[in-house]
Amino acid sequence: MKFNFSRFLITGGCGFIGSSLVRNLIKRNNISIINIDKMTYASNILAVEKTNHLYTHYKKDINDINFLRNIINDFNPDCLIHFAAESHVDRSIDNPSEFIETNIVGTYNLLNTTYAYWRELNKKNKDRFRFMHISTDEVYGDAYQLPSFDEESPFLPNSPYAASKASSDLLVRSWNKTYNFPSIITSASNNYGKWQFPEKLIPLTIKKALLGEKIPIYGDGSQIRNWLNVEDHIEGIINVLSKGKVGERYNLASSTELTNLEVVETICKTLDALAPSENGLKYSELITYVKDRPGHDKRYSLDITKIKNELDWLPKKSFKEGIYETVEWYLNNKDWLFNKTKEKYDGRRLGQLK
């Protein structure tokens, strides 16, 4: 899909979802990209190897206001896509202050600095500029025994992570309503795919299974999530950037809702087929039920009628196809999977109240 932008400033572009967008854009012609990523534990420089002279990464924090001001004014972006965020719920339970500092204060600093830049543009460039904020289905809270949430559903976040994202969403909305700042918000369901840091359910399950370790299932595993392939998510973001209306919010999700247990069992069956265990056991025999997470939402579910009808977007990849490709990718990149974990995360459980 073509779009009327050529100078992208991306925050969090070495993260799982942000790096997928960077890889997509690098393949296109005549697009300049600046990626601001402070390289936290979940960031990965390998996911966005520099293959284009128009791409530059800065290892900087979005709370470095002087740097932000200088780089925005020097680069003259025509759009800014904001991925940078702390995103793991368990970590937000243990240390909510990091989530408040990055997700709320960082978004405020980015908004304020970008608004000052935008205000000085000429009318043509003002009209073209977009600030896209990438958010999550978790801001809406628990959809258990409720209809899927649409864009008008109220925010009812139940974790420090979800609350921090809801707060940042409201800041972005307020800059549009108060200052007429050209922002758009997208909320996506659970993403999966290659290069995801192995603290999340799918890569963690793959890693644990391959190491012959117990695969933890929180509670009884009946929590329901909607699963969206990260490449479909990126196409949705590009669609919204190209055709979405300023000041609007768009939900992005697939039609696949599965319990956490069903997801883990699917991964185990896929591994049984692609990489049978040496001892002849089924990987599902490693599944172990552990104490549930505090405040664990039972179901997340998004209604995507708006983006389907207004922007003609639907995800293309089935979960069956996507999970097979994902498992296959991790099998082909086991060194990264194990070394990344060894360097940044020892696999122990987080987010338990003492």
mmCIF file of C-alpha atoms in Angstrom:
data_model
loop_
_atom_site.group_PDB
_atom_site.id
_atom_site.type_symbol
_atom_site.label_atom_id
_atom_site.label_comp_id
_atom_site.label_asym_id
_atom_site.label_seq_id
_atom_site.Cartn_x
_atom_site.Cartn_y
_atom_site.Cartn_z
ATOM 1 C CA MET A 1 0.000 0.000 0.000
ATOM 2 C CA LYS A 2 1.293 3.450 -0.945
ATOM 3 C CA PHE A 3 1.116 6.408 1.410
ATOM 4 C CA ASN A 4 1.926 10.082 1.404
ATOM 5 C CA PHE A 5 4.806 9.918 3.887
ATOM 6 C CA SER A 6 8.537 9.717 3.346
ATOM 7 C CA ARG A 7 10.138 10.727 6.664
ATOM 8 C CA PHE A 8 9.250 8.406 9.543
ATOM 9 C CA LEU A 9 10.242 8.990 13.140
ATOM 10 C CA ILE A 10 9.570 5.780 15.067
ATOM 11 C CA THR A 11 9.903 5.254 18.807
ATOM 12 C CA GLY A 12 10.524 1.745 20.106
ATOM 13 C CA GLY A 13 11.587 0.535 16.687
ATOM 14 C CA CYS A 14 13.811 -2.221 18.083
ATOM 15 C CA GLY A 15 10.938 -3.794 19.983
ATOM 16 C CA PHE A 16 8.860 -6.711 18.749
ATOM 17 C CA ILE A 17 6.128 -4.789 16.904
ATOM 18 C CA GLY A 18 8.117 -1.650 16.111
ATOM 19 C CA SER A 19 10.925 -3.614 14.472
ATOM 20 C CA SER A 20 8.390 -5.344 12.252
ATOM 21 C CA LEU A 21 7.278 -1.949 10.941
ATOM 22 C CA VAL A 22 10.890 -0.840 10.432
ATOM 23 C CA ARG A 23 11.637 -3.974 8.390
ATOM 24 C CA ASN A 24 8.527 -3.322 6.303
ATOM 25 C CA LEU A 25 9.481 0.299 5.604
ATOM 26 C CA ILE A 26 13.146 -0.413 4.866
ATOM 27 C CA LYS A 27 12.064 -2.527 1.884
ATOM 28 C CA ARG A 28 10.348 0.466 0.300
ATOM 29 C CA ASN A 29 12.014 3.106 -1.844
ATOM 30 C CA ASN A 30 12.891 6.643 -0.791
ATOM 31 C CA ILE A 31 11.747 6.407 2.817
ATOM 32 C CA SER A 32 13.912 7.922 5.552
ATOM 33 C CA ILE A 33 13.579 6.393 9.013
ATOM 34 C CA ILE A 34 14.829 7.490 12.400
ATOM 35 C CA ASN A 35 14.345 4.917 15.133
ATOM 36 C CA ILE A 36 14.561 6.080 18.759
ATOM 37 C CA ASP A 37 14.922 3.089 21.067
ATOM 38 C CA LYS A 38 16.774 3.124 24.382
ATOM 39 C CA MET A 39 17.415 -0.635 24.104
ATOM 40 C CA THR A 40 15.780 -2.071 27.206
ATOM 41 C CA TYR A 41 15.930 -5.801 27.942
ATOM 42 C CA ALA A 42 13.262 -6.608 25.312
ATOM 43 C CA SER A 43 14.786 -4.552 22.478
ATOM 44 C CA ASN A 44 16.750 -6.317 19.779
ATOM 45 C CA ILE A 45 19.136 -4.602 17.396
ATOM 46 C CA LEU A 46 19.383 -7.750 15.251
ATOM 47 C CA ALA A 47 15.702 -7.472 14.349
ATOM 48 C CA VAL A 48 16.422 -4.299 12.370
ATOM 49 C CA GLU A 49 19.844 -4.781 10.824
ATOM 50 C CA LYS A 50 20.890 -1.686 8.934
ATOM 51 C CA THR A 51 20.389 -2.532 5.278
ATOM 52 C CA ASN A 52 19.397 0.930 4.110
ATOM 53 C CA HIS A 53 21.430 4.138 4.254
ATOM 54 C CA LEU A 54 18.198 6.061 4.916
ATOM 55 C CA TYR A 55 17.713 4.270 8.256
ATOM 56 C CA THR A 56 19.299 5.498 11.512
ATOM 57 C CA HIS A 57 18.910 4.187 15.054
ATOM 58 C CA TYR A 58 19.516 6.356 18.112
ATOM 59 C CA LYS A 59 19.923 4.663 21.477
ATOM 60 C CA LYS A 60 18.036 7.320 23.393
ATOM 61 C CA ASP A 61 15.206 7.656 25.904
ATOM 62 C CA ILE A 62 12.010 9.459 24.863
ATOM 63 C CA ASN A 63 12.234 11.285 28.190
ATOM 64 C CA ASP A 64 15.397 13.017 26.981
ATOM 65 C CA ILE A 65 13.579 16.191 25.985
ATOM 66 C CA ASN A 66 16.576 18.069 24.580
ATOM 67 C CA PHE A 67 17.446 15.153 22.322
ATOM 68 C CA LEU A 68 13.828 14.822 21.187
ATOM 69 C CA ARG A 69 13.573 18.494 20.351
ATOM 70 C CA ASN A 70 16.819 18.504 18.387
ATOM 71 C CA ILE A 71 16.214 15.304 16.433
ATOM 72 C CA ILE A 72 12.636 16.230 15.496
ATOM 73 C CA ASN A 73 13.595 19.710 14.332
ATOM 74 C CA ASP A 74 16.660 18.451 12.437
ATOM 75 C CA PHE A 75 14.941 15.486 10.798
ATOM 76 C CA ASN A 76 11.642 17.186 9.891
ATOM 77 C CA PRO A 77 9.442 14.061 10.017
ATOM 78 C CA ASP A 78 6.094 13.995 8.257
ATOM 79 C CA CYS A 79 4.820 11.307 10.616
ATOM 80 C CA LEU A 80 5.685 9.899 14.021
ATOM 81 C CA ILE A 81 4.700 6.394 15.090
ATOM 82 C CA HIS A 82 4.917 5.811 18.819
ATOM 83 C CA PHE A 83 5.580 2.200 19.885
ATOM 84 C CA ALA A 84 7.961 2.835 22.794
ATOM 85 C CA ALA A 85 6.466 1.326 25.945
ATOM 86 C CA GLU A 86 7.003 -1.091 28.771
ATOM 87 C CA SER A 87 4.535 -3.856 27.964
ATOM 88 C CA HIS A 88 4.756 -6.940 30.172
ATOM 89 C CA VAL A 89 1.913 -7.164 32.690
ATOM 90 C CA ASP A 90 3.854 -9.270 35.200
ATOM 91 C CA ARG A 91 6.675 -6.721 35.280
ATOM 92 C CA SER A 92 4.155 -3.917 35.819
ATOM 93 C CA ILE A 93 2.952 -5.683 38.957
ATOM 94 C CA ASP A 94 6.494 -5.854 40.337
ATOM 95 C CA ASN A 95 7.617 -2.387 39.258
ATOM 96 C CA PRO A 96 4.806 -0.066 38.118
ATOM 97 C CA SER A 97 7.006 3.043 38.331
ATOM 98 C CA GLU A 98 8.876 2.118 35.125
ATOM 99 C CA PHE A 99 5.555 1.847 33.293
ATOM 100 C CA ILE A 100 4.393 5.224 34.554
ATOM 101 C CA GLU A 101 7.705 6.857 33.622
ATOM 102 C CA THR A 102 7.909 5.443 30.091
ATOM 103 C CA ASN A 103 4.292 4.942 29.064
ATOM 104 C CA ILE A 104 2.749 8.052 30.608
ATOM 105 C CA VAL A 105 5.511 10.623 31.161
ATOM 106 C CA GLY A 106 7.344 9.530 28.008
ATOM 107 C CA THR A 107 4.209 9.896 25.903
ATOM 108 C CA TYR A 108 3.577 13.342 27.390
ATOM 109 C CA ASN A 109 7.107 14.488 26.559
ATOM 110 C CA LEU A 110 6.808 13.116 23.034
ATOM 111 C CA LEU A 111 3.437 14.808 22.506
ATOM 112 C CA ASN A 112 4.601 18.131 23.872
ATOM 113 C CA THR A 113 7.806 18.178 21.832
ATOM 114 C CA THR A 114 6.140 17.023 18.628
ATOM 115 C CA TYR A 115 3.296 19.491 19.037
ATOM 116 C CA ALA A 116 5.782 22.372 19.310
ATOM 117 C CA TYR A 117 7.417 21.182 16.058
ATOM 118 C CA TRP A 118 4.088 20.686 14.253
ATOM 119 C CA ARG A 119 2.809 24.124 15.248
ATOM 120 C CA GLU A 120 5.642 25.789 13.311
ATOM 121 C CA LEU A 121 5.054 23.887 10.056
ATOM 122 C CA ASN A 122 3.473 25.534 7.038
ATOM 123 C CA LYS A 123 -0.154 24.660 6.285
ATOM 124 C CA LYS A 124 0.640 22.003 3.695
ATOM 125 C CA ASN A 125 3.010 20.124 5.995
ATOM 126 C CA LYS A 126 0.720 20.606 8.979
ATOM 127 C CA ASP A 127 -2.137 19.000 7.087
ATOM 128 C CA ARG A 128 0.011 16.061 6.032
ATOM 129 C CA PHE A 129 1.625 15.335 9.413
ATOM 130 C CA ARG A 130 0.388 12.421 11.538
ATOM 131 C CA PHE A 131 1.142 11.278 15.094
ATOM 132 C CA MET A 132 0.144 7.629 15.481
ATOM 133 C CA HIS A 133 -0.049 6.126 18.952
ATOM 134 C CA ILE A 134 0.053 2.322 19.227
ATOM 135 C CA SER A 135 -2.033 0.933 22.069
ATOM 136 C CA THR A 136 -3.555 -2.294 23.372
ATOM 137 C CA ASP A 137 -6.856 -4.075 23.922
ATOM 138 C CA GLU A 138 -6.062 -4.224 27.644
ATOM 139 C CA VAL A 139 -7.165 -0.617 28.167
ATOM 140 C CA TYR A 140 -10.791 -1.769 27.877
ATOM 141 C CA GLY A 141 -10.458 -4.324 30.657
ATOM 142 C CA ASP A 142 -12.086 -7.732 30.947
ATOM 143 C CA ALA A 143 -14.562 -8.748 28.213
ATOM 144 C CA TYR A 144 -15.650 -11.942 29.964
ATOM 145 C CA GLN A 145 -19.349 -12.590 29.241
ATOM 146 C CA LEU A 146 -19.524 -9.236 27.429
ATOM 147 C CA PRO A 147 -19.707 -8.302 23.733
ATOM 148 C CA SER A 148 -16.393 -7.552 22.046
ATOM 149 C CA PHE A 149 -15.200 -4.029 22.800
ATOM 150 C CA ASP A 150 -15.531 -1.393 20.091
ATOM 151 C CA GLU A 151 -13.816 1.979 19.911
ATOM 152 C CA GLU A 152 -16.510 3.642 22.031
ATOM 153 C CA SER A 153 -16.208 1.185 24.924
ATOM 154 C CA PRO A 154 -15.094 2.755 28.220
ATOM 155 C CA PHE A 155 -11.626 2.204 29.624
ATOM 156 C CA LEU A 156 -11.531 -0.174 32.607
ATOM 157 C CA PRO A 157 -7.868 -1.223 32.937
ATOM 158 C CA ASN A 158 -7.069 -3.836 35.581
ATOM 159 C CA SER A 159 -3.251 -3.911 35.680
ATOM 160 C CA PRO A 160 -0.638 -1.182 36.128
ATOM 161 C CA TYR A 161 0.432 -1.822 32.520
ATOM 162 C CA ALA A 162 -3.102 -1.413 31.147
ATOM 163 C CA ALA A 163 -3.672 1.676 33.292
ATOM 164 C CA SER A 164 -0.461 3.263 31.996
ATOM 165 C CA LYS A 165 -1.502 2.651 28.387
ATOM 166 C CA ALA A 166 -5.017 3.966 29.005
ATOM 167 C CA SER A 167 -3.472 7.095 30.517
ATOM 168 C CA SER A 168 -1.231 7.618 27.506
ATOM 169 C CA ASP A 169 -4.187 7.065 25.150
ATOM 170 C CA LEU A 170 -6.140 9.782 26.944
ATOM 171 C CA LEU A 171 -3.201 12.170 26.695
ATOM 172 C CA VAL A 172 -2.996 11.602 22.936
ATOM 173 C CA ARG A 173 -6.749 12.079 22.582
ATOM 174 C CA SER A 174 -6.636 15.309 24.614
ATOM 175 C CA TRP A 175 -3.885 16.804 22.413
ATOM 176 C CA ASN A 176 -6.144 16.237 19.423
ATOM 177 C CA LYS A 177 -9.286 17.640 21.029
ATOM 178 C CA THR A 178 -7.592 20.592 22.759
ATOM 179 C CA TYR A 179 -4.869 21.594 20.296
ATOM 180 C CA ASN A 180 -6.213 20.073 17.061
ATOM 181 C CA PHE A 181 -3.024 17.986 16.938
ATOM 182 C CA PRO A 182 -3.310 15.368 14.129
ATOM 183 C CA SER A 183 -3.164 12.168 16.161
ATOM 184 C CA ILE A 184 -4.630 8.711 15.553
ATOM 185 C CA ILE A 185 -4.744 5.800 18.013
ATOM 186 C CA THR A 186 -4.778 2.082 17.257
ATOM 187 C CA SER A 187 -5.543 -0.649 19.780
ATOM 188 C CA ALA A 188 -4.458 -4.180 18.935
ATOM 189 C CA SER A 189 -5.068 -7.603 20.401
ATOM 190 C CA ASN A 190 -2.289 -10.016 21.432
ATOM 191 C CA ASN A 191 0.452 -10.123 18.804
ATOM 192 C CA TYR A 192 2.680 -13.062 17.927
ATOM 193 C CA GLY A 193 5.435 -13.745 15.416
ATOM 194 C CA LYS A 194 9.199 -13.736 15.014
ATOM 195 C CA TRP A 195 11.602 -11.727 17.194
ATOM 196 C CA GLN A 196 9.247 -11.596 20.197
ATOM 197 C CA PHE A 197 11.089 -11.468 23.517
ATOM 198 C CA PRO A 198 10.744 -14.841 25.277
ATOM 199 C CA GLU A 199 8.879 -13.649 28.344
ATOM 200 C CA LYS A 200 5.615 -13.643 26.376
ATOM 201 C CA LEU A 201 3.406 -16.726 26.218
ATOM 202 C CA ILE A 202 4.229 -18.096 22.768
ATOM 203 C CA PRO A 203 8.052 -17.747 22.645
ATOM 204 C CA LEU A 204 8.292 -18.663 26.340
ATOM 205 C CA THR A 205 6.352 -21.868 25.690
ATOM 206 C CA ILE A 206 8.591 -22.739 22.744
ATOM 207 C CA LYS A 207 11.739 -22.088 24.771
ATOM 208 C CA LYS A 208 10.578 -24.050 27.808
ATOM 209 C CA ALA A 209 9.496 -26.983 25.644
ATOM 210 C CA LEU A 210 12.787 -27.169 23.751
ATOM 211 C CA LEU A 211 14.727 -27.083 27.026
ATOM 212 C CA GLY A 212 12.536 -29.790 28.516
ATOM 213 C CA GLU A 213 11.409 -27.454 31.296
ATOM 214 C CA LYS A 214 7.954 -27.171 32.808
ATOM 215 C CA ILE A 215 5.580 -25.030 30.760
ATOM 216 C CA PRO A 216 3.605 -22.828 33.183
ATOM 217 C CA ILE A 217 -0.126 -22.273 32.719
ATOM 218 C CA TYR A 218 -1.621 -19.562 34.927
ATOM 219 C CA GLY A 219 -4.693 -20.782 36.816
ATOM 220 C CA ASP A 220 -6.663 -23.291 34.756
ATOM 221 C CA GLY A 221 -5.591 -21.798 31.409
ATOM 222 C CA SER A 222 -9.124 -20.765 30.489
ATOM 223 C CA GLN A 223 -8.232 -17.092 29.920
ATOM 224 C CA ILE A 224 -9.271 -16.133 26.391
ATOM 225 C CA ARG A 225 -7.168 -13.975 24.098
ATOM 226 C CA ASN A 226 -7.484 -12.812 20.502
ATOM 227 C CA TRP A 227 -4.329 -13.522 18.478
ATOM 228 C CA LEU A 228 -3.103 -11.259 15.669
ATOM 229 C CA ASN A 229 -0.018 -12.000 13.604
ATOM 230 C CA VAL A 230 2.427 -9.110 13.894
ATOM 231 C CA GLU A 231 2.753 -8.768 10.110
ATOM 232 C CA ASP A 232 -1.020 -8.350 9.807
ATOM 233 C CA HIS A 233 -0.839 -5.772 12.587
ATOM 234 C CA ILE A 234 1.763 -3.792 10.645
ATOM 235 C CA GLU A 235 -0.368 -3.836 7.506
ATOM 236 C CA GLY A 236 -3.240 -2.555 9.635
ATOM 237 C CA ILE A 237 -1.099 0.278 10.999
ATOM 238 C CA ILE A 238 -0.041 1.262 7.479
ATOM 239 C CA ASN A 239 -3.689 1.144 6.403
ATOM 240 C CA VAL A 240 -4.731 3.455 9.248
ATOM 241 C CA LEU A 241 -1.822 5.797 8.551
ATOM 242 C CA SER A 242 -2.812 5.971 4.884
ATOM 243 C CA LYS A 243 -6.598 6.225 5.165
ATOM 244 C CA GLY A 244 -7.554 6.737 8.815
ATOM 245 C CA LYS A 245 -9.221 9.891 10.091
ATOM 246 C CA VAL A 246 -7.404 12.251 12.428
ATOM 247 C CA GLY A 247 -8.734 12.111 15.981
ATOM 248 C CA GLU A 248 -10.112 8.592 15.586
ATOM 249 C CA ARG A 249 -9.317 5.292 17.265
ATOM 250 C CA TYR A 250 -9.187 1.974 15.391
ATOM 251 C CA ASN A 251 -9.237 -1.538 16.822
ATOM 252 C CA LEU A 252 -7.088 -4.194 15.130
ATOM 253 C CA ALA A 253 -7.654 -7.879 15.837
ATOM 254 C CA SER A 254 -8.257 -11.230 14.185
ATOM 255 C CA SER A 255 -11.254 -13.555 14.381
ATOM 256 C CA THR A 256 -9.273 -16.099 16.429
ATOM 257 C CA GLU A 257 -10.106 -16.324 20.116
ATOM 258 C CA LEU A 258 -8.369 -19.107 22.025
ATOM 259 C CA THR A 259 -7.774 -19.985 25.641
ATOM 260 C CA ASN A 260 -4.190 -19.811 26.834
ATOM 261 C CA LEU A 261 -4.278 -23.578 27.284
ATOM 262 C CA GLU A 262 -5.399 -24.064 23.672
ATOM 263 C CA VAL A 263 -2.531 -21.874 22.461
ATOM 264 C CA VAL A 264 0.045 -23.817 24.472
ATOM 265 C CA GLU A 265 -1.370 -27.156 23.330
ATOM 266 C CA THR A 266 -1.239 -25.983 19.700
ATOM 267 C CA ILE A 267 2.416 -25.011 20.112
ATOM 268 C CA CYS A 268 3.198 -28.379 21.697
ATOM 269 C CA LYS A 269 1.548 -30.269 18.823
ATOM 270 C CA THR A 270 3.410 -28.144 16.277
ATOM 271 C CA LEU A 271 6.709 -28.858 18.028
ATOM 272 C CA ASP A 272 5.859 -32.574 18.154
ATOM 273 C CA ALA A 273 5.602 -32.482 14.356
ATOM 274 C CA LEU A 274 8.584 -30.234 13.600
ATOM 275 C CA ALA A 275 11.053 -31.141 16.366
ATOM 276 C CA PRO A 276 10.074 -34.325 18.245
ATOM 277 C CA SER A 277 11.641 -34.571 21.697
ATOM 278 C CA GLU A 278 14.627 -36.881 21.996
ATOM 279 C CA ASN A 279 13.048 -38.873 24.830
ATOM 280 C CA GLY A 280 9.910 -39.596 22.818
ATOM 281 C CA LEU A 281 7.591 -37.710 25.171
ATOM 282 C CA LYS A 282 4.933 -35.304 23.959
ATOM 283 C CA TYR A 283 5.717 -31.678 24.761
ATOM 284 C CA SER A 284 2.253 -31.300 26.293
ATOM 285 C CA GLU A 285 3.445 -33.518 29.146
ATOM 286 C CA LEU A 286 5.523 -30.539 30.316
ATOM 287 C CA ILE A 287 2.416 -28.403 30.949
ATOM 288 C CA THR A 288 2.183 -27.409 34.613
ATOM 289 C CA TYR A 289 -0.599 -25.405 36.259
ATOM 290 C CA VAL A 290 0.586 -22.592 38.542
ATOM 291 C CA LYS A 291 -1.059 -19.943 40.687
ATOM 292 C CA ASP A 292 -2.925 -17.372 38.619
ATOM 293 C CA ARG A 293 -1.742 -13.798 38.092
ATOM 294 C CA PRO A 294 -3.281 -11.158 40.413
ATOM 295 C CA GLY A 295 -6.143 -9.389 38.623
ATOM 296 C CA HIS A 296 -5.832 -11.661 35.579
ATOM 297 C CA ASP A 297 -8.471 -10.639 33.021
ATOM 298 C CA LYS A 298 -10.554 -13.557 31.805
ATOM 299 C CA ARG A 299 -11.034 -12.412 28.203
ATOM 300 C CA TYR A 300 -9.861 -9.753 25.784
ATOM 301 C CA SER A 301 -11.892 -9.239 22.633
ATOM 302 C CA LEU A 302 -12.058 -6.421 20.090
ATOM 303 C CA ASP A 303 -14.764 -5.542 17.583
ATOM 304 C CA ILE A 304 -13.093 -4.548 14.296
ATOM 305 C CA THR A 305 -16.253 -3.518 12.417
ATOM 306 C CA LYS A 306 -15.052 0.087 12.172
ATOM 307 C CA ILE A 307 -11.724 -0.576 10.464
ATOM 308 C CA LYS A 308 -13.289 -3.259 8.268
ATOM 309 C CA ASN A 309 -16.079 -0.992 7.006
ATOM 310 C CA GLU A 310 -14.260 2.345 6.878
ATOM 311 C CA LEU A 311 -10.761 1.294 5.807
ATOM 312 C CA ASP A 312 -11.386 -2.128 4.238
ATOM 313 C CA TRP A 313 -8.859 -3.895 6.481
ATOM 314 C CA LEU A 314 -8.941 -7.495 7.639
ATOM 315 C CA PRO A 315 -6.035 -9.686 8.782
ATOM 316 C CA LYS A 316 -4.908 -12.196 6.165
ATOM 317 C CA LYS A 317 -3.040 -14.863 8.126
ATOM 318 C CA SER A 318 -4.887 -17.642 9.953
ATOM 319 C CA PHE A 319 -3.642 -18.622 13.400
ATOM 320 C CA LYS A 320 -2.908 -22.127 12.128
ATOM 321 C CA GLU A 321 -0.647 -20.767 9.394
ATOM 322 C CA GLY A 322 0.876 -18.062 11.570
ATOM 323 C CA ILE A 323 1.710 -20.253 14.552
ATOM 324 C CA TYR A 324 3.338 -22.858 12.294
ATOM 325 C CA GLU A 325 5.546 -20.167 10.724
ATOM 326 C CA THR A 326 6.332 -18.740 14.163
ATOM 327 C CA VAL A 327 7.359 -22.062 15.697
ATOM 328 C CA GLU A 328 9.422 -22.815 12.603
ATOM 329 C CA TRP A 329 11.198 -19.441 12.894
ATOM 330 C CA TYR A 330 12.145 -20.012 16.540
ATOM 331 C CA LEU A 331 13.405 -23.491 15.702
ATOM 332 C CA ASN A 332 15.633 -21.934 13.045
ATOM 333 C CA ASN A 333 16.803 -19.251 15.484
ATOM 334 C CA LYS A 334 17.342 -21.242 18.668
ATOM 335 C CA ASP A 335 20.653 -19.533 19.402
ATOM 336 C CA TRP A 336 18.923 -16.158 19.544
ATOM 337 C CA LEU A 337 16.030 -17.566 21.580
ATOM 338 C CA PHE A 338 18.267 -19.107 24.227
ATOM 339 C CA ASN A 339 20.982 -16.433 24.277
ATOM 340 C CA LYS A 340 18.519 -13.549 24.434
ATOM 341 C CA THR A 341 16.887 -15.166 27.428
ATOM 342 C CA LYS A 342 20.217 -15.940 29.080
ATOM 343 C CA GLU A 343 21.357 -12.336 28.721
ATOM 344 C CA LYS A 344 18.186 -10.529 29.758
ATOM 345 C CA TYR A 345 15.753 -12.854 31.541
ATOM 346 C CA ASP A 346 16.336 -16.071 33.437
ATOM 347 C CA GLY A 347 12.816 -17.394 32.903
ATOM 348 C CA ARG A 348 11.680 -17.093 36.502
ATOM 349 C CA ARG A 349 8.108 -16.118 37.135
ATOM 350 C CA LEU A 350 7.366 -12.431 37.706
ATOM 351 C CA GLY A 351 4.343 -10.546 39.000
ATOM 352 C CA GLN A 352 3.570 -12.519 42.149
ATOM 353 C CA LEU A 353 2.326 -10.615 45.148
ATOM 354 C CA LYS A 354 4.329 -11.363 48.261
#
